[in-house]
Amino acid sequence: MKSSSKYRGLIAKRLSFSMAVYYLLISVLIMRLGYIQIVNPEKYTDKAIVQQQKDEIIQPLRGSILDRNGKELAVSIVTYDILVEKIYVQDVQKTAEALSKTLEDVTVEEFKAKYDDDTKRFILRKNIPLELVEEIKQSEATGLKFEENSQRKYPYGQFGSFVIGHVSYDNEGIAGIESYMNNELKGIPGRRIVVKDAENREVPNSEIRYNEARNGNTIVLTIDEVLQHHVEKVTNQAYIDNNAVSVTSIVMNPKNGEILAMASKPDYDPNSPREAKFEVYAKQLEKAQDVDQRSAIISKMWRNPSVNDIYEPGSTFKLITASAALEEDKVFADEVFYDSGYVKIKDRTIKNWTSRPYGSLTFRKAVEESVNTVFVQVANRLGAETFRKYIEAFGYGSKTGIEIPGEAEGIIYPLSKTGEVELATMSFGQSISVTPLQMINSVAAIANEGKLLKPTLIKEIWDY
């Protein structure tokens, strides 16, 4: 009995001790809450607010690209990306149904499948217009965050694509003016700090900080939209009529270097840059074995032949040979030459493009008839060193500085490797590779009293 009584006493003591500790902890907690609410409430209110603060980046609107007369060639429109924050979705079924009613391409099944993925959040759709966003906000959908974005639009579609270029999914320029002038066009992001509730909704009038985004600058091109459309049409017809691999056309003002039109076929639509608009690329993409092959074909589709590709200019280069010879007094316009139809240079027989002899004719007539053999004789009079000096003076072998990424320099034989055959063939545009832009720029220099200009596509830059 004594042992039992002693045991009950021990239990009572332990229980009393536990109760005392319990009441002590409750007292401490009450005192702490009182301290927080009465003595120093601001400090802890601030801490709570900080925990609910959301730091948001405000994306700038990309600058427009205009033609020389102010017509819009590339513009950005404000859109929104829908981000689903799973933790804040109150009812998955209701949210899925609400979204499927507003967004035509979203199904309940798709939403649930994405919701069941092992992620805390996911982007449901990108580039949704404001009117649909407002409609979604009035629906039963919960747990959504609408991030402001922008979408690039090219009003004229498959027009001037090699000049204008296009942007990536994240609005970074990756071709043409869009790429070369990206830093001017993209703008500077802003910043916004707000307080949000447990459902990730912004608390009214809770904005703590706001740094406005600076939209991108506007680029005014030298391109004339009306002329460009005409050149596009003519170039496409030449591509079809001649069953050509590629056709390039450039219109340039020889007095100031402004490019008024620049077109090549086949080309692409910057609104859907990965989609082939010409059969030649469509077939290549269809046969592509893997992602690398497909990427290589698409990259080729985006290349601007006017500045990125080189070719042997052929007889158009005779203008350079003639100009150099006339400048050096190595030939005179009415000087008479004799053409037998061919000329022998070492082991190489060079014929006229017509394969017929012209007999006696003046240099003026040789230029009109594009007689190869006469130009070989003229090049020999110039000599390799002098001829090369003029070739370089006309801008060959160097970039023009046009505002297009990836400009090629062309290829000129080193002087040490320019023998009699190379000198002869260069006189009529072989054994040398140039870009179409180098070719038109050098001819423009002849029309501009020998002054070689830097060709340009940029007329003005307007600050936002």
Tab-separated table of C-alpha atoms in Angstrom:
chain	number	residue	atom	x	y	z
A	1	MET	CA	0.000	0.000	0.000
A	2	LYS	CA	2.829	2.320	0.864
A	3	SER	CA	4.426	1.597	-2.485
A	4	SER	CA	1.166	2.359	-4.319
A	5	SER	CA	0.656	5.582	-2.397
A	6	LYS	CA	4.219	6.586	-3.090
A	7	TYR	CA	3.752	5.888	-6.820
A	8	ARG	CA	0.567	8.015	-6.982
A	9	GLY	CA	2.403	10.852	-5.283
A	10	LEU	CA	5.193	10.670	-7.840
A	11	ILE	CA	2.685	10.788	-10.693
A	12	ALA	CA	0.965	13.791	-9.127
A	13	LYS	CA	4.274	15.626	-8.805
A	14	ARG	CA	5.167	14.939	-12.446
A	15	LEU	CA	1.740	16.039	-13.577
A	16	SER	CA	2.003	19.216	-11.548
A	17	PHE	CA	5.445	19.898	-13.005
A	18	SER	CA	4.208	19.326	-16.566
A	19	MET	CA	1.251	21.633	-16.010
A	20	ALA	CA	3.536	24.293	-14.587
A	21	VAL	CA	5.822	24.060	-17.626
A	22	TYR	CA	2.798	24.187	-19.932
A	23	TYR	CA	1.378	27.316	-18.241
A	24	LEU	CA	4.828	28.880	-18.286
A	25	LEU	CA	5.139	28.362	-22.050
A	26	ILE	CA	1.635	29.744	-22.588
A	27	SER	CA	2.535	32.783	-20.506
A	28	VAL	CA	5.732	33.355	-22.478
A	29	LEU	CA	3.818	33.058	-25.762
A	30	ILE	CA	1.164	35.537	-24.580
A	31	MET	CA	3.841	37.955	-23.429
A	32	ARG	CA	5.635	37.588	-26.773
A	33	LEU	CA	2.467	38.260	-28.734
A	34	GLY	CA	1.767	41.244	-26.539
A	35	TYR	CA	5.270	42.544	-27.196
A	36	ILE	CA	4.834	42.123	-30.937
A	37	GLN	CA	1.418	43.788	-31.031
A	38	ILE	CA	1.959	46.542	-28.456
A	39	VAL	CA	5.645	47.275	-27.911
A	40	ASN	CA	7.142	46.847	-31.444
A	41	PRO	CA	4.418	46.086	-34.013
A	42	GLU	CA	6.036	47.939	-36.951
A	43	LYS	CA	9.097	45.715	-37.057
A	44	TYR	CA	7.126	42.507	-37.387
A	45	THR	CA	4.540	43.969	-39.709
A	46	ASP	CA	7.393	44.960	-42.014
A	47	LYS	CA	8.814	41.435	-41.819
A	48	ALA	CA	5.449	39.949	-42.764
A	49	ILE	CA	5.114	42.342	-45.685
A	50	VAL	CA	8.602	41.507	-46.946
A	51	GLN	CA	7.671	37.825	-46.961
A	52	GLN	CA	4.697	38.659	-49.223
A	53	GLN	CA	6.580	41.017	-51.530
A	54	LYS	CA	6.959	40.034	-55.171
A	55	ASP	CA	9.707	41.496	-57.321
A	56	GLU	CA	8.515	41.650	-60.939
A	57	ILE	CA	10.452	42.533	-64.069
A	58	ILE	CA	8.645	44.876	-66.471
A	59	GLN	CA	9.569	43.967	-70.015
A	60	PRO	CA	10.055	46.889	-72.434
A	61	LEU	CA	8.301	47.031	-75.772
A	62	ARG	CA	10.662	46.376	-78.668
A	63	GLY	CA	11.155	49.348	-80.981
A	64	SER	CA	9.525	49.466	-84.420
A	65	ILE	CA	11.247	49.216	-87.797
A	66	LEU	CA	9.926	51.645	-90.425
A	67	ASP	CA	10.598	52.265	-94.097
A	68	ARG	CA	11.975	55.647	-95.193
A	69	ASN	CA	8.431	57.067	-95.372
A	70	GLY	CA	7.337	55.875	-91.935
A	71	LYS	CA	5.485	52.711	-92.962
A	72	GLU	CA	5.641	50.006	-90.291
A	73	LEU	CA	7.692	46.984	-91.338
A	74	ALA	CA	8.096	45.447	-87.860
A	75	VAL	CA	6.070	46.266	-84.732
A	76	SER	CA	5.510	44.833	-81.251
A	77	ILE	CA	2.137	44.383	-79.578
A	78	VAL	CA	1.572	43.858	-75.839
A	79	THR	CA	0.573	40.298	-74.917
A	80	TYR	CA	0.568	38.167	-71.775
A	81	ASP	CA	1.982	34.782	-70.803
A	82	ILE	CA	-0.232	32.677	-68.510
A	83	LEU	CA	1.724	31.105	-65.651
A	84	VAL	CA	-0.025	28.540	-63.439
A	85	GLU	CA	1.097	28.568	-59.775
A	86	LYS	CA	-0.088	25.135	-58.564
A	87	ILE	CA	-0.014	25.982	-54.873
A	88	TYR	CA	-2.624	28.694	-55.409
A	89	VAL	CA	-5.041	26.690	-57.585
A	90	GLN	CA	-8.122	26.188	-55.382
A	91	ASP	CA	-10.089	23.901	-57.684
A	92	VAL	CA	-8.288	22.142	-60.534
A	93	GLN	CA	-11.476	21.075	-62.335
A	94	LYS	CA	-13.086	24.526	-62.245
A	95	THR	CA	-9.857	26.215	-63.341
A	96	ALA	CA	-9.392	23.769	-66.218
A	97	GLU	CA	-12.990	24.233	-67.392
A	98	ALA	CA	-12.817	28.023	-67.145
A	99	LEU	CA	-9.622	28.166	-69.210
A	100	SER	CA	-10.917	25.738	-71.840
A	101	LYS	CA	-13.942	27.992	-72.386
A	102	THR	CA	-11.817	31.114	-72.865
A	103	LEU	CA	-8.815	29.694	-74.719
A	104	GLU	CA	-9.883	27.675	-77.754
A	105	ASP	CA	-6.689	25.616	-77.933
A	106	VAL	CA	-6.668	24.608	-74.241
A	107	THR	CA	-8.518	21.459	-73.175
A	108	VAL	CA	-9.412	20.273	-69.683
A	109	GLU	CA	-7.327	17.153	-70.265
A	110	GLU	CA	-4.257	19.143	-71.302
A	111	PHE	CA	-4.489	21.410	-68.258
A	112	LYS	CA	-4.814	18.457	-65.872
A	113	ALA	CA	-1.909	16.645	-67.521
A	114	LYS	CA	0.353	19.662	-67.097
A	115	TYR	CA	-0.926	20.192	-63.566
A	116	ASP	CA	0.003	16.613	-62.640
A	117	ASP	CA	3.609	17.097	-63.777
A	118	ASP	CA	6.239	17.265	-61.049
A	119	THR	CA	6.651	21.048	-61.178
A	120	LYS	CA	5.560	23.879	-58.900
A	121	ARG	CA	4.443	26.056	-61.789
A	122	PHE	CA	4.149	25.931	-65.571
A	123	ILE	CA	3.489	28.258	-68.497
A	124	LEU	CA	0.133	27.381	-70.009
A	125	ARG	CA	0.175	29.733	-72.991
A	126	LYS	CA	2.266	32.605	-74.321
A	127	ASN	CA	1.308	35.788	-76.165
A	128	ILE	CA	-2.339	35.992	-75.093
A	129	PRO	CA	-4.071	39.316	-75.984
A	130	LEU	CA	-5.307	41.619	-73.208
A	131	GLU	CA	-9.011	41.074	-73.943
A	132	LEU	CA	-8.696	37.334	-73.257
A	133	VAL	CA	-6.676	37.987	-70.108
A	134	GLU	CA	-9.454	40.224	-68.752
A	135	GLU	CA	-12.007	37.534	-69.548
A	136	ILE	CA	-9.967	34.902	-67.697
A	137	LYS	CA	-9.652	37.163	-64.658
A	138	GLN	CA	-13.457	37.297	-64.417
A	139	SER	CA	-13.761	33.498	-64.562
A	140	GLU	CA	-13.495	30.857	-61.814
A	141	ALA	CA	-9.880	30.101	-62.698
A	142	THR	CA	-7.469	30.472	-59.773
A	143	GLY	CA	-3.708	30.293	-59.261
A	144	LEU	CA	-2.871	32.179	-62.441
A	145	LYS	CA	-0.195	34.793	-62.962
A	146	PHE	CA	-0.243	36.997	-66.045
A	147	GLU	CA	3.220	38.111	-67.088
A	148	GLU	CA	3.336	40.982	-69.562
A	149	ASN	CA	5.159	40.127	-72.753
A	150	SER	CA	5.157	41.296	-76.348
A	151	GLN	CA	4.818	39.662	-79.723
A	152	ARG	CA	6.674	40.739	-82.846
A	153	LYS	CA	4.586	41.262	-85.964
A	154	TYR	CA	5.629	41.871	-89.574
A	155	PRO	CA	2.618	43.472	-91.325
A	156	TYR	CA	3.815	42.753	-94.872
A	157	GLY	CA	4.658	39.107	-94.213
A	158	GLN	CA	7.068	37.661	-96.751
A	159	PHE	CA	8.568	41.046	-97.559
A	160	GLY	CA	12.130	42.282	-97.120
A	161	SER	CA	12.819	39.387	-94.774
A	162	PHE	CA	16.572	39.361	-95.444
A	163	VAL	CA	16.774	43.058	-94.586
A	164	ILE	CA	14.365	43.197	-91.644
A	165	GLY	CA	15.242	39.812	-90.187
A	166	HIS	CA	13.249	38.357	-87.291
A	167	VAL	CA	13.401	37.648	-83.562
A	168	SER	CA	13.656	34.562	-81.379
A	169	TYR	CA	10.960	33.294	-79.006
A	170	ASP	CA	12.296	35.617	-76.303
A	171	ASN	CA	12.250	38.690	-78.586
A	172	GLU	CA	15.991	38.811	-79.255
A	173	GLY	CA	16.994	39.680	-82.823
A	174	ILE	CA	18.617	36.773	-84.659
A	175	ALA	CA	18.775	37.958	-88.281
A	176	GLY	CA	18.878	41.122	-90.378
A	177	ILE	CA	18.336	44.561	-88.846
A	178	GLU	CA	16.571	42.882	-85.912
A	179	SER	CA	19.901	41.294	-84.981
A	180	TYR	CA	22.354	44.026	-85.995
A	181	MET	CA	20.395	46.764	-84.193
A	182	ASN	CA	19.196	44.567	-81.331
A	183	ASN	CA	20.651	46.770	-78.589
A	184	GLU	CA	18.812	49.802	-79.978
A	185	LEU	CA	15.557	47.932	-80.467
A	186	LYS	CA	15.215	45.847	-77.302
A	187	GLY	CA	14.919	48.636	-74.713
A	188	ILE	CA	15.699	48.464	-70.978
A	189	PRO	CA	13.577	46.401	-68.523
A	190	GLY	CA	11.845	48.062	-65.569
A	191	ARG	CA	11.129	46.752	-62.068
A	192	ARG	CA	8.055	46.602	-59.852
A	193	ILE	CA	7.725	45.446	-56.226
A	194	VAL	CA	4.201	44.716	-54.924
A	195	VAL	CA	2.531	42.829	-52.071
A	196	LYS	CA	0.502	39.722	-52.914
A	197	ASP	CA	-1.916	37.675	-50.822
A	198	ALA	CA	-1.898	33.920	-50.166
A	199	GLU	CA	-3.534	33.282	-53.531
A	200	ASN	CA	-0.849	35.256	-55.348
A	201	ARG	CA	-3.230	38.125	-56.068
A	202	GLU	CA	-1.930	41.648	-55.878
A	203	VAL	CA	-3.068	43.576	-52.821
A	204	PRO	CA	-4.710	46.854	-53.956
A	205	ASN	CA	-2.580	49.991	-53.554
A	206	SER	CA	0.372	47.908	-52.365
A	207	GLU	CA	2.979	49.005	-54.877
A	208	ILE	CA	6.256	49.566	-53.015
A	209	ARG	CA	8.581	50.361	-55.888
A	210	TYR	CA	8.155	51.093	-59.582
A	211	ASN	CA	10.922	51.666	-62.122
A	212	GLU	CA	9.418	52.233	-65.548
A	213	ALA	CA	10.690	50.167	-68.465
A	214	ARG	CA	12.305	52.079	-71.315
A	215	ASN	CA	10.932	50.903	-74.651
A	216	GLY	CA	13.283	50.274	-77.555
A	217	ASN	CA	14.223	52.888	-80.132
A	218	THR	CA	12.637	53.083	-83.581
A	219	ILE	CA	14.816	52.262	-86.593
A	220	VAL	CA	13.993	54.080	-89.839
A	221	LEU	CA	15.377	52.237	-92.858
A	222	THR	CA	16.502	53.623	-96.200
A	223	ILE	CA	14.210	51.039	-97.832
A	224	ASP	CA	11.263	52.376	-99.822
A	225	GLU	CA	8.292	50.054	-99.233
A	226	VAL	CA	6.719	50.709	-102.661
A	227	LEU	CA	9.977	50.142	-104.536
A	228	GLN	CA	10.782	47.112	-102.374
A	229	HIS	CA	7.444	45.525	-103.248
A	230	HIS	CA	8.126	46.036	-106.961
A	231	VAL	CA	11.655	44.618	-106.679
A	232	GLU	CA	10.317	41.615	-104.732
A	233	LYS	CA	7.826	40.920	-107.516
A	234	VAL	CA	10.379	41.235	-110.325
A	235	THR	CA	12.936	39.131	-108.459
A	236	ASN	CA	10.421	36.362	-107.813
A	237	GLN	CA	9.403	36.322	-111.479
A	238	ALA	CA	13.039	36.044	-112.560
A	239	TYR	CA	13.475	33.159	-110.111
A	240	ILE	CA	10.512	31.341	-111.658
A	241	ASP	CA	11.216	32.133	-115.329
A	242	ASN	CA	14.852	31.019	-115.155
A	243	ASN	CA	14.350	28.065	-112.821
A	244	ALA	CA	17.158	29.687	-110.854
A	245	VAL	CA	18.896	28.482	-107.729
A	246	SER	CA	18.856	32.030	-106.386
A	247	VAL	CA	18.122	35.547	-107.649
A	248	THR	CA	19.238	38.748	-105.921
A	249	SER	CA	18.279	42.359	-106.662
A	250	ILE	CA	19.614	45.536	-105.048
A	251	VAL	CA	18.652	49.162	-105.720
A	252	MET	CA	21.158	51.715	-104.407
A	253	ASN	CA	21.488	55.489	-104.546
A	254	PRO	CA	25.070	56.002	-105.856
A	255	LYS	CA	25.280	59.518	-104.428
A	256	ASN	CA	24.783	58.631	-100.750
A	257	GLY	CA	25.006	54.842	-100.480
A	258	GLU	CA	21.397	54.371	-99.338
A	259	ILE	CA	19.891	50.984	-100.174
A	260	LEU	CA	16.377	51.601	-101.507
A	261	ALA	CA	15.499	47.955	-102.089
A	262	MET	CA	17.166	44.602	-101.440
A	263	ALA	CA	15.498	41.298	-102.283
A	264	SER	CA	16.466	37.682	-102.892
A	265	LYS	CA	14.543	34.556	-103.757
A	266	PRO	CA	13.998	32.068	-102.243
A	267	ASP	CA	13.256	33.843	-98.966
A	268	TYR	CA	11.035	33.337	-95.900
A	269	ASP	CA	8.274	34.953	-93.817
A	270	PRO	CA	9.628	36.509	-90.584
A	271	ASN	CA	6.247	35.863	-88.918
A	272	SER	CA	6.972	32.122	-89.203
A	273	PRO	CA	10.738	31.984	-89.835
A	274	ARG	CA	11.085	28.211	-89.427
A	275	GLU	CA	8.459	27.435	-92.035
A	276	ALA	CA	9.646	26.905	-95.619
A	277	LYS	CA	7.824	29.112	-98.141
A	278	PHE	CA	9.677	27.760	-101.182
A	279	GLU	CA	9.627	24.189	-102.446
A	280	VAL	CA	13.415	23.871	-102.475
A	281	TYR	CA	13.617	24.347	-98.697
A	282	ALA	CA	10.430	22.395	-97.991
A	283	LYS	CA	11.924	19.315	-99.678
A	284	GLN	CA	15.222	19.691	-97.826
A	285	LEU	CA	13.456	19.973	-94.462
A	286	GLU	CA	11.329	16.950	-95.286
A	287	LYS	CA	14.469	14.880	-95.914
A	288	ALA	CA	16.330	16.150	-92.834
A	289	GLN	CA	17.527	13.213	-90.748
A	290	ASP	CA	17.916	14.965	-87.411
A	291	VAL	CA	17.700	18.271	-85.555
A	292	ASP	CA	21.206	19.328	-86.629
A	293	GLN	CA	20.411	18.894	-90.314
A	294	ARG	CA	17.139	20.753	-89.915
A	295	SER	CA	18.873	23.616	-88.089
A	296	ALA	CA	21.498	23.867	-90.845
A	297	ILE	CA	18.795	24.113	-93.526
A	298	ILE	CA	16.876	26.777	-91.596
A	299	SER	CA	20.070	28.775	-91.020
A	300	LYS	CA	20.761	28.650	-94.758
A	301	MET	CA	17.196	29.818	-95.430
A	302	TRP	CA	17.884	32.903	-93.281
A	303	ARG	CA	21.150	33.865	-95.012
A	304	ASN	CA	21.010	37.147	-96.909
A	305	PRO	CA	22.576	36.351	-100.316
A	306	SER	CA	23.236	40.054	-100.949
A	307	VAL	CA	25.870	40.196	-98.215
A	308	ASN	CA	26.431	36.682	-96.825
A	309	ASP	CA	27.081	34.760	-100.050
A	310	ILE	CA	29.865	35.095	-102.605
A	311	TYR	CA	29.985	34.235	-106.300
A	312	GLU	CA	32.126	34.772	-109.392
A	313	PRO	CA	30.717	37.997	-110.886
A	314	GLY	CA	31.528	37.146	-114.495
A	315	SER	CA	31.224	39.806	-117.180
A	316	THR	CA	29.778	42.465	-114.848
A	317	PHE	CA	33.314	42.692	-113.449
A	318	LYS	CA	34.547	43.965	-116.830
A	319	LEU	CA	33.387	47.420	-115.735
A	320	ILE	CA	36.090	47.335	-113.049
A	321	THR	CA	38.745	46.195	-115.531
A	322	ALA	CA	37.730	48.899	-118.004
A	323	SER	CA	37.690	51.632	-115.345
A	324	ALA	CA	41.152	50.700	-114.072
A	325	ALA	CA	42.635	50.594	-117.593
A	326	LEU	CA	41.086	53.917	-118.607
A	327	GLU	CA	42.234	55.577	-115.372
A	328	GLU	CA	45.797	54.331	-115.932
A	329	ASP	CA	45.761	55.371	-119.617
A	330	LYS	CA	46.438	51.788	-120.633
A	331	VAL	CA	43.614	51.909	-123.142
A	332	PHE	CA	41.490	54.479	-124.956
A	333	ALA	CA	37.803	54.264	-125.777
A	334	ASP	CA	38.280	54.286	-129.554
A	335	GLU	CA	41.466	52.237	-129.631
A	336	VAL	CA	41.162	49.359	-132.098
A	337	PHE	CA	41.759	45.736	-131.054
A	338	TYR	CA	41.730	42.558	-133.079
A	339	ASP	CA	39.766	39.553	-131.819
A	340	SER	CA	40.307	36.118	-133.336
A	341	GLY	CA	37.693	34.505	-131.081
A	342	TYR	CA	40.138	33.055	-128.572
A	343	VAL	CA	43.436	33.722	-126.819
A	344	LYS	CA	46.003	31.224	-125.569
A	345	ILE	CA	47.455	31.772	-122.062
A	346	LYS	CA	49.975	29.051	-121.237
A	347	ASP	CA	47.963	25.811	-121.470
A	348	ARG	CA	44.591	27.563	-121.197
A	349	THR	CA	42.459	28.580	-124.180
A	350	ILE	CA	40.115	31.472	-123.391
A	351	LYS	CA	37.180	32.047	-125.722
A	352	ASN	CA	34.464	34.658	-126.019
A	353	TRP	CA	31.121	33.909	-124.409
A	354	THR	CA	29.615	33.774	-127.935
A	355	SER	CA	32.459	31.506	-129.126
A	356	ARG	CA	32.817	33.620	-132.289
A	357	PRO	CA	35.502	36.077	-133.455
A	358	TYR	CA	34.694	39.790	-133.737
A	359	GLY	CA	37.691	40.784	-135.854
A	360	SER	CA	38.675	44.448	-135.599
A	361	LEU	CA	36.700	46.492	-133.073
A	362	THR	CA	37.192	49.464	-130.783
A	363	PHE	CA	37.503	49.128	-127.022
A	364	ARG	CA	34.150	50.889	-126.737
A	365	LYS	CA	32.592	48.174	-128.927
A	366	ALA	CA	34.408	45.448	-126.976
A	367	VAL	CA	32.728	46.708	-123.796
A	368	GLU	CA	29.327	46.739	-125.523
A	369	GLU	CA	29.780	43.204	-126.872
A	370	SER	CA	31.538	41.919	-123.720
A	371	VAL	CA	34.486	40.457	-125.644
A	372	ASN	CA	36.618	38.347	-123.303
A	373	THR	CA	39.770	38.317	-125.393
A	374	VAL	CA	40.030	42.115	-125.495
A	375	PHE	CA	39.759	42.321	-121.707
A	376	VAL	CA	42.513	39.743	-121.328
A	377	GLN	CA	44.777	42.012	-123.384
A	378	VAL	CA	43.804	45.049	-121.293
A	379	ALA	CA	44.509	43.202	-118.026
A	380	ASN	CA	47.965	42.249	-119.303
A	381	ARG	CA	48.691	45.923	-119.922
A	382	LEU	CA	47.645	46.756	-116.356
A	383	GLY	CA	49.696	44.002	-114.769
A	384	ALA	CA	48.755	41.975	-111.681
A	385	GLU	CA	49.966	44.497	-109.088
A	386	THR	CA	48.198	47.537	-110.554
A	387	PHE	CA	45.053	45.553	-111.296
A	388	ARG	CA	44.907	44.299	-107.702
A	389	LYS	CA	45.355	47.853	-106.413
A	390	TYR	CA	42.215	48.903	-108.274
A	391	ILE	CA	40.294	45.795	-107.250
A	392	GLU	CA	40.942	46.640	-103.597
A	393	ALA	CA	40.214	50.338	-104.170
A	394	PHE	CA	36.769	49.348	-105.441
A	395	GLY	CA	36.133	47.605	-102.113
A	396	TYR	CA	36.690	43.984	-103.048
A	397	GLY	CA	38.249	41.732	-100.430
A	398	SER	CA	36.813	43.886	-97.612
A	399	LYS	CA	33.469	44.193	-95.875
A	400	THR	CA	31.362	47.161	-96.918
A	401	GLY	CA	30.122	47.763	-93.364
A	402	ILE	CA	26.432	47.285	-94.212
A	403	GLU	CA	24.171	46.847	-91.156
A	404	ILE	CA	23.590	43.109	-91.719
A	405	PRO	CA	25.286	40.403	-89.584
A	406	GLY	CA	27.752	37.972	-91.122
A	407	GLU	CA	28.887	40.039	-94.101
A	408	ALA	CA	31.372	38.186	-96.313
A	409	GLU	CA	34.630	39.767	-97.514
A	410	GLY	CA	34.903	37.892	-100.780
A	411	ILE	CA	38.016	36.139	-102.103
A	412	ILE	CA	40.873	37.645	-104.119
A	413	TYR	CA	43.904	35.663	-105.238
A	414	PRO	CA	47.030	36.657	-103.270
A	415	LEU	CA	49.397	38.662	-105.457
A	416	SER	CA	52.035	35.959	-105.043
A	417	LYS	CA	49.673	33.405	-106.600
A	418	THR	CA	48.297	35.606	-109.374
A	419	GLY	CA	49.869	34.198	-112.517
A	420	GLU	CA	49.109	34.904	-116.167
A	421	VAL	CA	46.044	32.654	-116.212
A	422	GLU	CA	44.586	34.148	-113.010
A	423	LEU	CA	45.202	37.686	-114.271
A	424	ALA	CA	43.517	36.859	-117.575
A	425	THR	CA	40.429	35.224	-116.053
A	426	MET	CA	40.022	37.950	-113.409
A	427	SER	CA	39.704	40.479	-116.239
A	428	PHE	CA	36.254	39.078	-117.052
A	429	GLY	CA	35.153	38.192	-113.515
A	430	GLN	CA	36.470	34.701	-112.913
A	431	SER	CA	39.100	33.612	-110.345
A	432	ILE	CA	37.589	36.174	-107.958
A	433	SER	CA	34.589	35.920	-105.619
A	434	VAL	CA	32.482	38.872	-104.472
A	435	THR	CA	29.172	39.600	-102.786
A	436	PRO	CA	26.306	41.136	-104.784
A	437	LEU	CA	26.531	44.194	-102.520
A	438	GLN	CA	30.253	44.654	-103.269
A	439	MET	CA	29.443	44.457	-106.965
A	440	ILE	CA	26.727	47.118	-106.941
A	441	ASN	CA	28.753	49.316	-104.585
A	442	SER	CA	31.746	49.323	-106.940
A	443	VAL	CA	29.563	50.126	-109.955
A	444	ALA	CA	27.915	52.901	-107.933
A	445	ALA	CA	31.403	54.336	-107.317
A	446	ILE	CA	31.886	54.606	-111.089
A	447	ALA	CA	28.595	56.514	-111.317
A	448	ASN	CA	29.710	58.651	-108.356
A	449	GLU	CA	32.868	59.978	-110.050
A	450	GLY	CA	35.063	57.309	-108.495
A	451	LYS	CA	33.976	57.861	-104.874
A	452	LEU	CA	33.378	54.577	-103.053
A	453	LEU	CA	30.727	54.969	-100.356
A	454	LYS	CA	29.689	52.852	-97.400
A	455	PRO	CA	26.294	51.370	-98.275
A	456	THR	CA	23.682	51.750	-95.550
A	457	LEU	CA	20.230	50.507	-94.604
A	458	ILE	CA	19.777	52.892	-91.654
A	459	LYS	CA	18.345	56.349	-92.326
A	460	GLU	CA	17.520	57.420	-88.772
A	461	ILE	CA	17.250	56.186	-85.190
A	462	TRP	CA	14.439	57.691	-83.136
A	463	ASP	CA	14.895	57.626	-79.370
A	464	TYR	CA	11.890	56.339	-77.491
